[in-house]
Amino acid sequence: EVQLVESGGGSVQAGGSLRLSCVVSGFTYKTYSMGWFRQAAGKERERVAEIEDDDYTQYADSVKGRFTISQDNAKNTLYLQMNSLKPEDTAMYYCVAGPNWAAAGHEYPFWGQGTSVTVSS
């Protein structure tokens, strides 16, 4: 059974940093891709970052250069390091996973519970 358990959300001042964590189980990095989505109140869901087998990464233009997605395979954990945070980064952040064939089309059937990030100006 695929399970994603997130942590690390909270409140931070603009310019600060947060590190989101997602402990994963039920799949291997060789067969599944992972990523982070976010959804701000009143706005559409947005892909933030994606990673495939700790190799190929993609980022939304709005976060590129500020956010970094990474994997610690020994700990079965996915991370999103968020630096230089802006108020517009305020959103619910979700850890996602899916088979490689589905993730190639940005389709992720498995989602974490979400962790809230609030950035104050």
PDB file of C-alpha atoms in Angstrom:
ATOM      1  CA  GLU A   1       0.000   0.000   0.000  1.00  0.00           C
ATOM      2  CA  VAL A   2       1.385   3.367  -1.004  1.00  0.00           C
ATOM      3  CA  GLN A   3       1.494   5.807   1.892  1.00  0.00           C
ATOM      4  CA  LEU A   4       2.781   9.360   2.123  1.00  0.00           C
ATOM      5  CA  VAL A   5       3.232  11.072   5.484  1.00  0.00           C
ATOM      6  CA  GLU A   6       4.063  14.768   5.369  1.00  0.00           C
ATOM      7  CA  SER A   7       5.490  17.187   7.898  1.00  0.00           C
ATOM      8  CA  GLY A   8       7.366  20.466   8.096  1.00  0.00           C
ATOM      9  CA  GLY A   9       4.715  23.044   7.329  1.00  0.00           C
ATOM     10  CA  GLY A  10       4.255  26.129   9.414  1.00  0.00           C
ATOM     11  CA  SER A  11       4.423  29.893   9.452  1.00  0.00           C
ATOM     12  CA  VAL A  12       7.442  31.922   8.437  1.00  0.00           C
ATOM     13  CA  GLN A  13       8.315  35.502   7.601  1.00  0.00           C
ATOM     14  CA  ALA A  14       8.980  36.500   4.011  1.00  0.00           C
ATOM     15  CA  GLY A  15      12.545  35.698   3.082  1.00  0.00           C
ATOM     16  CA  GLY A  16      12.688  32.774   5.463  1.00  0.00           C
ATOM     17  CA  SER A  17      12.992  29.068   4.798  1.00  0.00           C
ATOM     18  CA  LEU A  18      11.099  25.867   5.449  1.00  0.00           C
ATOM     19  CA  ARG A  19      11.860  22.244   4.701  1.00  0.00           C
ATOM     20  CA  LEU A  20       8.955  19.948   3.991  1.00  0.00           C
ATOM     21  CA  SER A  21       9.373  16.211   4.467  1.00  0.00           C
ATOM     22  CA  CYS A  22       7.399  13.274   3.133  1.00  0.00           C
ATOM     23  CA  VAL A  23       8.047   9.764   4.397  1.00  0.00           C
ATOM     24  CA  VAL A  24       7.044   7.303   1.706  1.00  0.00           C
ATOM     25  CA  SER A  25       6.311   3.591   1.680  1.00  0.00           C
ATOM     26  CA  GLY A  26       4.794   0.996  -0.602  1.00  0.00           C
ATOM     27  CA  PHE A  27       6.897   1.661  -3.696  1.00  0.00           C
ATOM     28  CA  THR A  28      10.448   2.071  -4.892  1.00  0.00           C
ATOM     29  CA  TYR A  29      12.033   5.062  -6.533  1.00  0.00           C
ATOM     30  CA  LYS A  30      12.804   2.936  -9.564  1.00  0.00           C
ATOM     31  CA  THR A  31       9.137   2.487 -10.373  1.00  0.00           C
ATOM     32  CA  TYR A  32       7.512   5.620  -8.946  1.00  0.00           C
ATOM     33  CA  SER A  33       7.957   9.318  -9.462  1.00  0.00           C
ATOM     34  CA  MET A  34       7.203  11.862  -6.765  1.00  0.00           C
ATOM     35  CA  GLY A  35       6.562  15.522  -6.440  1.00  0.00           C
ATOM     36  CA  TRP A  36       5.004  18.409  -4.618  1.00  0.00           C
ATOM     37  CA  PHE A  37       1.814  20.248  -5.475  1.00  0.00           C
ATOM     38  CA  ARG A  38       0.314  23.249  -3.778  1.00  0.00           C
ATOM     39  CA  GLN A  39      -3.033  24.966  -3.724  1.00  0.00           C
ATOM     40  CA  ALA A  40      -3.655  28.445  -2.406  1.00  0.00           C
ATOM     41  CA  ALA A  41      -7.088  29.480  -1.226  1.00  0.00           C
ATOM     42  CA  GLY A  42      -9.218  30.484  -4.177  1.00  0.00           C
ATOM     43  CA  LYS A  43      -6.662  29.371  -6.749  1.00  0.00           C
ATOM     44  CA  GLU A  44      -6.076  26.311  -8.879  1.00  0.00           C
ATOM     45  CA  ARG A  45      -3.781  23.493  -7.891  1.00  0.00           C
ATOM     46  CA  GLU A  46      -0.220  24.000  -9.080  1.00  0.00           C
ATOM     47  CA  ARG A  47       2.655  21.627  -9.713  1.00  0.00           C
ATOM     48  CA  VAL A  48       5.618  22.832  -7.696  1.00  0.00           C
ATOM     49  CA  ALA A  49       8.324  20.245  -8.296  1.00  0.00           C
ATOM     50  CA  GLU A  50       8.744  16.702  -9.590  1.00  0.00           C
ATOM     51  CA  ILE A  51      11.514  14.128  -9.335  1.00  0.00           C
ATOM     52  CA  GLU A  52      12.113  10.773 -10.958  1.00  0.00           C
ATOM     53  CA  ASP A  53      14.474   8.259  -9.356  1.00  0.00           C
ATOM     54  CA  ASP A  54      16.570  10.991  -7.735  1.00  0.00           C
ATOM     55  CA  ASP A  55      17.666  12.115 -11.158  1.00  0.00           C
ATOM     56  CA  TYR A  56      15.359  14.148 -13.362  1.00  0.00           C
ATOM     57  CA  THR A  57      13.750  17.167 -11.735  1.00  0.00           C
ATOM     58  CA  GLN A  58      11.298  19.825 -12.846  1.00  0.00           C
ATOM     59  CA  TYR A  59      10.174  23.024 -11.166  1.00  0.00           C
ATOM     60  CA  ALA A  60       7.440  25.543 -11.632  1.00  0.00           C
ATOM     61  CA  ASP A  61       8.782  28.820 -12.965  1.00  0.00           C
ATOM     62  CA  SER A  62       7.498  30.589  -9.875  1.00  0.00           C
ATOM     63  CA  VAL A  63       9.753  28.585  -7.534  1.00  0.00           C
ATOM     64  CA  LYS A  64      12.754  27.748  -9.692  1.00  0.00           C
ATOM     65  CA  GLY A  65      15.938  28.929  -8.041  1.00  0.00           C
ATOM     66  CA  ARG A  66      14.282  29.084  -4.627  1.00  0.00           C
ATOM     67  CA  PHE A  67      12.923  25.568  -4.057  1.00  0.00           C
ATOM     68  CA  THR A  68      14.800  22.274  -4.272  1.00  0.00           C
ATOM     69  CA  ILE A  69      13.262  18.814  -4.413  1.00  0.00           C
ATOM     70  CA  SER A  70      15.384  15.897  -3.254  1.00  0.00           C
ATOM     71  CA  GLN A  71      15.247  12.317  -2.012  1.00  0.00           C
ATOM     72  CA  ASP A  72      16.988  10.546   0.841  1.00  0.00           C
ATOM     73  CA  ASN A  73      16.610   6.957  -0.258  1.00  0.00           C
ATOM     74  CA  ALA A  74      18.122   5.562   2.934  1.00  0.00           C
ATOM     75  CA  LYS A  75      15.377   7.269   4.931  1.00  0.00           C
ATOM     76  CA  ASN A  76      12.637   6.781   2.329  1.00  0.00           C
ATOM     77  CA  THR A  77      11.962  10.488   2.509  1.00  0.00           C
ATOM     78  CA  LEU A  78      11.167  13.155  -0.044  1.00  0.00           C
ATOM     79  CA  TYR A  79      12.049  16.765   0.741  1.00  0.00           C
ATOM     80  CA  LEU A  80      11.156  20.189  -0.499  1.00  0.00           C
ATOM     81  CA  GLN A  81      13.621  22.822   0.635  1.00  0.00           C
ATOM     82  CA  MET A  82      11.988  26.228   0.312  1.00  0.00           C
ATOM     83  CA  ASN A  83      14.183  29.305   0.533  1.00  0.00           C
ATOM     84  CA  SER A  84      13.503  32.999   0.020  1.00  0.00           C
ATOM     85  CA  LEU A  85       9.846  32.409   0.723  1.00  0.00           C
ATOM     86  CA  LYS A  86       7.305  34.927  -0.508  1.00  0.00           C
ATOM     87  CA  PRO A  87       3.736  35.603   0.622  1.00  0.00           C
ATOM     88  CA  GLU A  88       2.512  34.154  -2.663  1.00  0.00           C
ATOM     89  CA  ASP A  89       4.010  30.812  -1.607  1.00  0.00           C
ATOM     90  CA  THR A  90       1.299  30.549   1.035  1.00  0.00           C
ATOM     91  CA  ALA A  91      -0.661  27.389   0.263  1.00  0.00           C
ATOM     92  CA  MET A  92      -1.450  23.858   1.265  1.00  0.00           C
ATOM     93  CA  TYR A  93       1.419  21.690   0.054  1.00  0.00           C
ATOM     94  CA  TYR A  94       0.883  18.071  -0.950  1.00  0.00           C
ATOM     95  CA  CYS A  95       3.363  15.260  -1.433  1.00  0.00           C
ATOM     96  CA  VAL A  96       2.368  13.135  -4.411  1.00  0.00           C
ATOM     97  CA  ALA A  97       3.459   9.869  -5.996  1.00  0.00           C
ATOM     98  CA  GLY A  98       2.613   7.774  -9.002  1.00  0.00           C
ATOM     99  CA  PRO A  99       3.942   5.126 -11.361  1.00  0.00           C
ATOM    100  CA  ASN A 100       6.498   6.467 -13.782  1.00  0.00           C
ATOM    101  CA  TRP A 101       4.193   5.999 -16.739  1.00  0.00           C
ATOM    102  CA  ALA A 102       1.529   8.124 -15.085  1.00  0.00           C
ATOM    103  CA  ALA A 103       3.860  10.745 -13.653  1.00  0.00           C
ATOM    104  CA  ALA A 104       5.231  11.314 -17.131  1.00  0.00           C
ATOM    105  CA  GLY A 105       1.855  12.861 -17.860  1.00  0.00           C
ATOM    106  CA  HIS A 106       1.829  14.715 -14.518  1.00  0.00           C
ATOM    107  CA  GLU A 107      -0.750  12.295 -13.131  1.00  0.00           C
ATOM    108  CA  TYR A 108      -0.295  11.321  -9.489  1.00  0.00           C
ATOM    109  CA  PRO A 109      -2.877   8.971  -8.013  1.00  0.00           C
ATOM    110  CA  PHE A 110      -1.405   9.002  -4.504  1.00  0.00           C
ATOM    111  CA  TRP A 111      -1.443  12.092  -2.319  1.00  0.00           C
ATOM    112  CA  GLY A 112      -0.393  12.932   1.187  1.00  0.00           C
ATOM    113  CA  GLN A 113      -2.639  14.661   3.676  1.00  0.00           C
ATOM    114  CA  GLY A 114      -1.146  18.069   2.998  1.00  0.00           C
ATOM    115  CA  THR A 115       0.834  20.453   5.155  1.00  0.00           C
ATOM    116  CA  SER A 116       0.034  24.133   5.450  1.00  0.00           C
ATOM    117  CA  VAL A 117       2.605  26.824   4.682  1.00  0.00           C
ATOM    118  CA  THR A 118       1.956  30.445   5.564  1.00  0.00           C
ATOM    119  CA  VAL A 119       4.387  33.194   4.609  1.00  0.00           C
ATOM    120  CA  SER A 120       3.855  36.581   6.216  1.00  0.00           C
ATOM    121  CA  SER A 121       4.908  39.815   4.543  1.00  0.00           C
TER     122      SER A 121
END
